[in-house]
Amino acid sequence: MTLYLLCLALFSVGLYGVLRKRNLVKIIIGLGIIEYSMNLFFVLLGYRYHGRAPIDAQAQDILNMVDPLPQALVLTSIVIGLGVTALVISIAIRIYEKYGTFDITKIKRLKG
Amino acid sequence: MQNANIIPLFVIIPLAAAFLISLIGRYVSLRFTNAISGLACFMLLGFSLYSVYVLQAQGIPALVYKVGGWAIPFGICMVLDGLTAFMLVTVNLVAFFVSIYSLSYMDKYTDRPKFFTLFFLMLTGMNGLIVTGDLFNLFVFLEIASIASYALVAFGTEAEELEASFKYAIMGSVASSFIFIGIAFLYGFTSTLNMADMAQVLNSKPNLWVVPFVTVLFLMGFGLKAAIVPFHAWLPDAHPSAPASISAMLSGVLIKTLGVYAMVRVFFNVLGVSQAVLSMLMFLGALSMLVAVFLAVSQWDLKRLLAYHSISQIGYVILGIGLGTPLGILGGLFHLFNHSVFKSLLFLNSGSIDYAVGTRDLNEMGGLKEKMPLTSSTNLVASMSIAGIPPFNGFFSKLIIIFACLQKGYLGYAVAAVIGSLLTLASFMKVQKYAFLGTLKEKYSQIKEVPLAMQFSMICLAIICILGGLLLLPALKFFLNDAVNVLLEGREYARVVMGLSGR
């Protein structure tokens, strides 16, 4: 239970970064932290204490096995996160070229 | 079951087109890129119409394709049922006309191969999201479509476009995180990711807090993708910033596929809806309907005005579906189809004005009717449709939604829908007055009507706007009714899918 709560704490840290920080790069880092906390949470869901690796061998019962599916899913999710982060960072670099600043309060040519 | 083999084609064709164009588009002439994109969109449209025909001709509720031949709860499956076929037709119809339009419109921009690559990736994501029967796969396709759309919003790489894209990307990613957490909770509770299997487990296993909690997470996530009012802040920036043909795709189909379709599919067929969820949907729908239309009336940027109307019209769709009665869902889905047609037509019109005149500001325009007769008349058709004037398709769907509200006794929501419709009419009167009527400005005496490919798309979409009401005729009504039945059957969806897979 403690581990899940720590995941929640990590998620909150990331959300705080996205919502409160003014620097574009810090916002992107916050987004990364949110993604990590999600992935960690998903892996923890499939974890068993004193479990063994999910290799299906004979003469071993299936009971005490770590669930391999979340690990596969989290790999996909990490790749998606990488794509988003790369795109957002390249946009941030372009924004810096246009506006000359990373401060989000100075980047507001759009009305709302 | 041979017919099930057409289902993966909806993902394969756009993915192959994107791959081919990005790989060799740079080294061969532009004609090749044009040919591939036109052909791919035409095939997709053909297959989506064929899928409707197959379902109707065979009289079966759904076709199931098992990826790699794995049995259903273990492998990924793709499902083609009434709602899927309906959404596929909507998406691929708009995509076809938008791609034809882009052939000429993208002359304004450089690097056409990159544009079409991203366009087809977005289409892959949307088609995949519609056909998939697996919850995690749904998330993956949702992200593919989202990432492609973030990049497309920034396609012009001007300061405003980058700013809008950054805002959209951050909000969209946070929304995706909420959806992901929701999926994680569902997996932790049910130990399965297949939507049909999950519905069965949820049916048999008592739960107190998982379903309400996940409902809230999905409402936030998909609601942000659909731009329902408390989560709408990114849309009026992001949609106008994209190239006009992409605005048409974003407003026309992306928010409906990623937001409304995904939300409705998960809520109705997997989680099961309670009266509390329906009331929430109705309230949010009515709120978006009214708030967005008030904001729209005061806009002077043409594309921004249209973007606010997208939020407002999504409100109608959500309100209709949230009623939960057969008539309400029929109205909501019919309005979804109609809105995707006329809103993409309106955005294509704004693109034509931008192409010919070079401005999006309503104050700068005026008297364009004499120079651009075709744009003006198609715009009139679309404006009348969105405002709900009788012979056009928007009238019928709004009428059904209002009747459905009255039938269920929600007088307030019916009145709100009427008020929203009147304000829509007012703001489109404003567009007509400032853009097309009045006197032509001196500096625009040289402008010409847009090229043939753009005219073709606008004319075809306008014809669909005029004839759209015919879908309610008894002979054609199966198209909508099949989709409505999928939602009405709720968790019976599981039995349909599992039954067909031979268990």
Coordinates of N, CA and C in Angstrom, one line a residue, chain B residues 124-239:
Chain B
T124 N -4.5 6.5 -39.2 CA -4.2 5.2 -38.7 C -4.7 5.1 -37.3
G125 N -4.3 6.2 -36.5 CA -4.7 6.2 -35.1 C -6.2 6.2 -34.9
M126 N -6.9 7.0 -35.7 CA -8.3 7.1 -35.6 C -9.0 5.8 -36.0
N127 N -8.6 5.2 -37.2 CA -9.3 4.0 -37.6 C -9.0 2.9 -36.7
G128 N -7.7 2.8 -36.2 CA -7.4 1.7 -35.2 C -8.2 1.8 -34.0
L129 N -8.3 3.0 -33.4 CA -9.1 3.2 -32.2 C -10.5 2.8 -32.4
I130 N -11.0 3.0 -33.6 CA -12.4 2.6 -33.8 C -12.6 1.1 -33.9
V131 N -11.7 0.4 -34.6 CA -11.9 -1.0 -34.8 C -11.4 -1.9 -33.6
T132 N -10.6 -1.3 -32.8 CA -10.0 -2.2 -31.8 C -11.0 -2.7 -30.7
G133 N -10.7 -3.9 -30.2 CA -11.6 -4.4 -29.2 C -10.8 -4.7 -27.9
D134 N -9.7 -4.0 -27.8 CA -8.8 -4.2 -26.7 C -8.5 -2.9 -26.0
L135 N -8.5 -2.8 -24.7 CA -8.5 -1.5 -24.1 C -7.1 -0.9 -24.2
F136 N -6.1 -1.7 -24.1 CA -4.7 -1.1 -24.1 C -4.4 -0.6 -25.5
N137 N -4.9 -1.4 -26.5 CA -4.7 -1.1 -27.9 C -5.4 0.2 -28.2
L138 N -6.5 0.4 -27.6 CA -7.2 1.7 -27.7 C -6.4 2.9 -27.3
F139 N -5.7 2.7 -26.2 CA -4.8 3.7 -25.7 C -3.7 4.0 -26.6
V140 N -3.1 2.9 -27.2 CA -1.9 3.1 -28.1 C -2.4 3.9 -29.4
F141 N -3.5 3.5 -29.9 CA -4.0 4.2 -31.1 C -4.4 5.6 -30.8
L142 N -4.9 5.8 -29.6 CA -5.3 7.2 -29.2 C -4.0 8.0 -29.2
E143 N -2.9 7.5 -28.7 CA -1.7 8.2 -28.6 C -1.1 8.5 -30.0
I144 N -1.2 7.5 -30.9 CA -0.7 7.7 -32.2 C -1.4 8.9 -32.9
A145 N -2.8 8.8 -32.8 CA -3.5 9.9 -33.4 C -3.2 11.3 -32.7
S146 N -3.0 11.2 -31.4 CA -2.8 12.5 -30.7 C -1.4 13.1 -31.1
I147 N -0.4 12.2 -31.1 CA 1.0 12.8 -31.4 C 1.0 13.3 -32.8
A148 N 0.4 12.6 -33.7 CA 0.3 13.1 -35.1 C -0.4 14.5 -35.1
S149 N -1.4 14.6 -34.3 CA -2.2 15.9 -34.4 C -1.4 17.0 -33.7
Y150 N -0.6 16.7 -32.6 CA 0.2 17.7 -32.0 C 1.2 18.3 -33.1
A151 N 1.8 17.4 -33.8 CA 2.7 17.8 -34.8 C 2.1 18.6 -35.9
L152 N 0.8 18.2 -36.3 CA 0.2 18.9 -37.4 C -0.3 20.3 -37.0
V153 N -0.6 20.4 -35.7 CA -1.0 21.8 -35.3 C 0.1 22.7 -35.4
A154 N 1.3 22.2 -35.2 CA 2.5 23.1 -35.3 C 3.1 23.1 -36.7
F155 N 2.3 22.6 -37.7 CA 2.9 22.4 -39.0 C 3.5 23.7 -39.6
G156 N 2.8 24.8 -39.4 CA 3.3 26.1 -40.0 C 4.5 26.6 -39.3
T157 N 4.9 26.1 -38.1 CA 6.0 26.6 -37.3 C 6.1 28.1 -37.2
E158 N 5.0 28.8 -37.2 CA 5.0 30.2 -36.8 C 4.8 30.3 -35.2
A159 N 5.1 31.5 -34.7 CA 5.1 31.6 -33.2 C 3.8 31.1 -32.6
E160 N 2.6 31.6 -33.2 CA 1.3 31.2 -32.6 C 1.1 29.8 -32.7
E161 N 1.5 29.2 -33.8 CA 1.2 27.8 -34.0 C 2.0 26.9 -33.1
L162 N 3.2 27.3 -32.8 CA 4.0 26.5 -31.9 C 3.5 26.6 -30.5
E163 N 3.0 27.8 -30.1 CA 2.5 28.1 -28.8 C 1.2 27.2 -28.6
A164 N 0.3 27.2 -29.6 CA -0.9 26.4 -29.5 C -0.6 25.0 -29.4
S165 N 0.4 24.5 -30.2 CA 0.7 23.1 -30.2 C 1.3 22.7 -28.9
F166 N 2.1 23.6 -28.3 CA 2.7 23.2 -27.0 C 1.6 23.0 -25.9
K167 N 0.7 24.0 -25.9 CA -0.4 23.9 -25.0 C -1.2 22.7 -25.2
Y168 N -1.5 22.4 -26.4 CA -2.3 21.2 -26.8 C -1.6 19.9 -26.4
A169 N -0.3 19.9 -26.7 CA 0.5 18.7 -26.4 C 0.5 18.4 -24.9
I170 N 0.7 19.4 -24.1 CA 0.8 19.2 -22.6 C -0.5 18.8 -22.1
M171 N -1.6 19.5 -22.5 CA -2.9 19.1 -21.9 C -3.3 17.7 -22.4
G172 N -3.0 17.4 -23.7 CA -3.4 16.1 -24.3 C -2.6 15.0 -23.5
S173 N -1.3 15.3 -23.2 CA -0.6 14.2 -22.5 C -1.1 14.0 -21.1
V174 N -1.5 15.0 -20.4 CA -2.0 14.8 -19.1 C -3.3 14.0 -19.2
A175 N -4.1 14.4 -20.2 CA -5.4 13.6 -20.4 C -5.1 12.1 -20.7
S176 N -4.0 11.9 -21.5 CA -3.7 10.5 -21.8 C -3.3 9.8 -20.5
S177 N -2.6 10.5 -19.6 CA -2.1 9.9 -18.4 C -3.3 9.4 -17.6
F178 N -4.4 10.3 -17.5 CA -5.6 9.9 -16.7 C -6.2 8.6 -17.4
I179 N -6.2 8.6 -18.7 CA -6.8 7.4 -19.3 C -6.0 6.2 -19.0
F180 N -4.6 6.3 -19.0 CA -3.7 5.2 -18.7 C -4.0 4.7 -17.3
I181 N -4.1 5.6 -16.4 CA -4.3 5.2 -15.0 C -5.6 4.5 -14.8
G182 N -6.6 5.0 -15.6 CA -7.9 4.3 -15.6 C -7.8 2.9 -16.1
I183 N -7.0 2.7 -17.2 CA -6.8 1.4 -17.7 C -6.1 0.5 -16.7
A184 N -5.1 1.1 -16.0 CA -4.3 0.3 -15.1 C -5.2 -0.2 -13.9
F185 N -6.1 0.7 -13.4 CA -7.0 0.2 -12.4 C -7.9 -0.9 -12.9
L186 N -8.5 -0.7 -14.1 CA -9.4 -1.7 -14.6 C -8.6 -3.1 -14.8
Y187 N -7.4 -3.0 -15.2 CA -6.6 -4.2 -15.4 C -6.3 -4.9 -14.0
G188 N -6.0 -4.0 -13.0 CA -5.7 -4.6 -11.7 C -7.0 -5.3 -11.1
F189 N -8.2 -4.7 -11.5 CA -9.4 -5.3 -10.9 C -9.8 -6.5 -11.7
T190 N -9.8 -6.5 -13.0 CA -10.4 -7.6 -13.8 C -9.4 -8.5 -14.4
S191 N -8.1 -8.2 -14.3 CA -7.0 -9.1 -14.9 C -7.2 -9.4 -16.4
T192 N -7.8 -8.5 -17.1 CA -7.9 -8.7 -18.5 C -8.0 -7.4 -19.2
L193 N -7.6 -7.3 -20.5 CA -7.6 -6.1 -21.2 C -8.6 -6.1 -22.3
N194 N -9.1 -7.3 -22.7 CA -10.1 -7.3 -23.7 C -11.4 -6.7 -23.3
M195 N -12.0 -5.8 -24.1 CA -13.1 -5.1 -23.6 C -14.3 -6.0 -23.4
A196 N -14.5 -7.0 -24.2 CA -15.6 -7.9 -24.1 C -15.5 -8.7 -22.8
D197 N -14.3 -9.3 -22.6 CA -14.0 -10.1 -21.4 C -14.1 -9.2 -20.2
M198 N -13.6 -8.0 -20.2 CA -13.7 -7.1 -19.1 C -15.1 -6.8 -18.7
A199 N -16.0 -6.6 -19.7 CA -17.4 -6.4 -19.4 C -18.0 -7.6 -18.7
Q200 N -17.6 -8.8 -19.1 CA -18.2 -10.0 -18.4 C -17.7 -10.0 -17.0
V201 N -16.4 -9.8 -16.8 CA -15.9 -9.9 -15.4 C -16.6 -8.8 -14.5
L202 N -16.7 -7.6 -15.1 CA -17.4 -6.6 -14.3 C -18.8 -6.9 -14.0
N203 N -19.4 -7.7 -14.9 CA -20.8 -8.1 -14.7 C -20.9 -9.1 -13.5
S204 N -19.9 -10.0 -13.4 CA -20.1 -11.0 -12.4 C -19.4 -10.7 -11.1
K205 N -18.4 -9.8 -11.1 CA -17.7 -9.5 -9.9 C -18.3 -8.3 -9.2
P206 N -18.6 -8.4 -7.9 CA -19.2 -7.2 -7.3 C -18.1 -6.2 -7.1
N207 N -18.4 -4.9 -7.3 CA -17.4 -3.9 -7.0 C -18.1 -2.7 -6.4
L208 N -17.4 -2.0 -5.5 CA -18.0 -0.8 -4.9 C -17.4 0.4 -5.5
W209 N -16.1 0.5 -5.6 CA -15.5 1.8 -5.9 C -14.7 1.8 -7.2
V210 N -14.4 0.7 -7.8 CA -13.5 0.7 -9.0 C -14.2 1.4 -10.2
V211 N -15.5 0.9 -10.5 CA -16.1 1.5 -11.6 C -16.4 3.0 -11.5
P212 N -16.9 3.5 -10.4 CA -17.1 5.0 -10.3 C -15.8 5.7 -10.4
F213 N -14.7 5.2 -9.8 CA -13.4 5.9 -9.8 C -12.9 5.9 -11.2
V214 N -12.9 4.8 -11.9 CA -12.4 4.7 -13.3 C -13.3 5.6 -14.2
T215 N -14.6 5.7 -13.9 CA -15.5 6.5 -14.7 C -15.0 8.0 -14.6
V216 N -14.7 8.4 -13.4 CA -14.3 9.8 -13.3 C -13.0 10.0 -14.0
L217 N -12.0 9.1 -13.9 CA -10.7 9.2 -14.6 C -11.0 9.3 -16.1
F218 N -11.8 8.4 -16.7 CA -12.1 8.4 -18.1 C -12.8 9.7 -18.5
L219 N -13.7 10.1 -17.6 CA -14.5 11.4 -18.0 C -13.5 12.5 -18.1
M220 N -12.5 12.6 -17.2 CA -11.5 13.7 -17.4 C -10.7 13.5 -18.7
G221 N -10.2 12.2 -18.9 CA -9.3 12.0 -20.0 C -10.0 12.2 -21.3
F222 N -11.0 11.4 -21.5 CA -11.7 11.5 -22.8 C -12.4 12.8 -23.0
G223 N -12.9 13.4 -21.8 CA -13.5 14.7 -21.9 C -12.6 15.8 -22.4
L224 N -11.3 15.7 -22.0 CA -10.3 16.6 -22.4 C -10.0 16.4 -23.9
K225 N -10.0 15.2 -24.3 CA -9.8 14.9 -25.8 C -11.0 15.4 -26.6
A226 N -12.2 15.3 -26.0 CA -13.4 15.7 -26.7 C -13.7 17.2 -26.6
A227 N -12.9 17.9 -25.7 CA -13.1 19.3 -25.4 C -14.5 19.7 -24.9
I228 N -15.0 18.9 -24.0 CA -16.2 19.3 -23.3 C -15.9 20.5 -22.3
V229 N -16.9 21.3 -22.0 CA -16.5 22.6 -21.5 C -15.5 22.8 -20.4
P230 N -15.6 22.1 -19.3 CA -14.5 22.5 -18.3 C -13.1 22.2 -18.8
F231 N -13.0 21.3 -19.8 CA -11.7 20.9 -20.3 C -11.4 21.4 -21.7
H232 N -12.0 22.5 -22.1 CA -12.0 22.9 -23.5 C -10.9 23.9 -23.9
A233 N -10.1 24.4 -22.9 CA -9.2 25.5 -23.1 C -8.3 25.4 -24.3
W234 N -7.8 24.2 -24.6 CA -6.8 24.1 -25.7 C -7.4 24.2 -27.1
L235 N -8.7 23.9 -27.2 CA -9.2 23.7 -28.6 C -9.3 25.0 -29.4
P236 N -9.8 26.1 -28.8 CA -9.8 27.4 -29.6 C -8.5 27.9 -30.0
D237 N -7.4 27.4 -29.4 CA -6.0 27.8 -29.9 C -5.5 26.8 -30.9
A238 N -5.7 25.5 -30.6 CA -5.1 24.5 -31.4 C -5.8 24.3 -32.8
H239 N -7.1 24.3 -32.8 CA -7.7 24.0 -34.1 C -7.5 25.1 -35.1

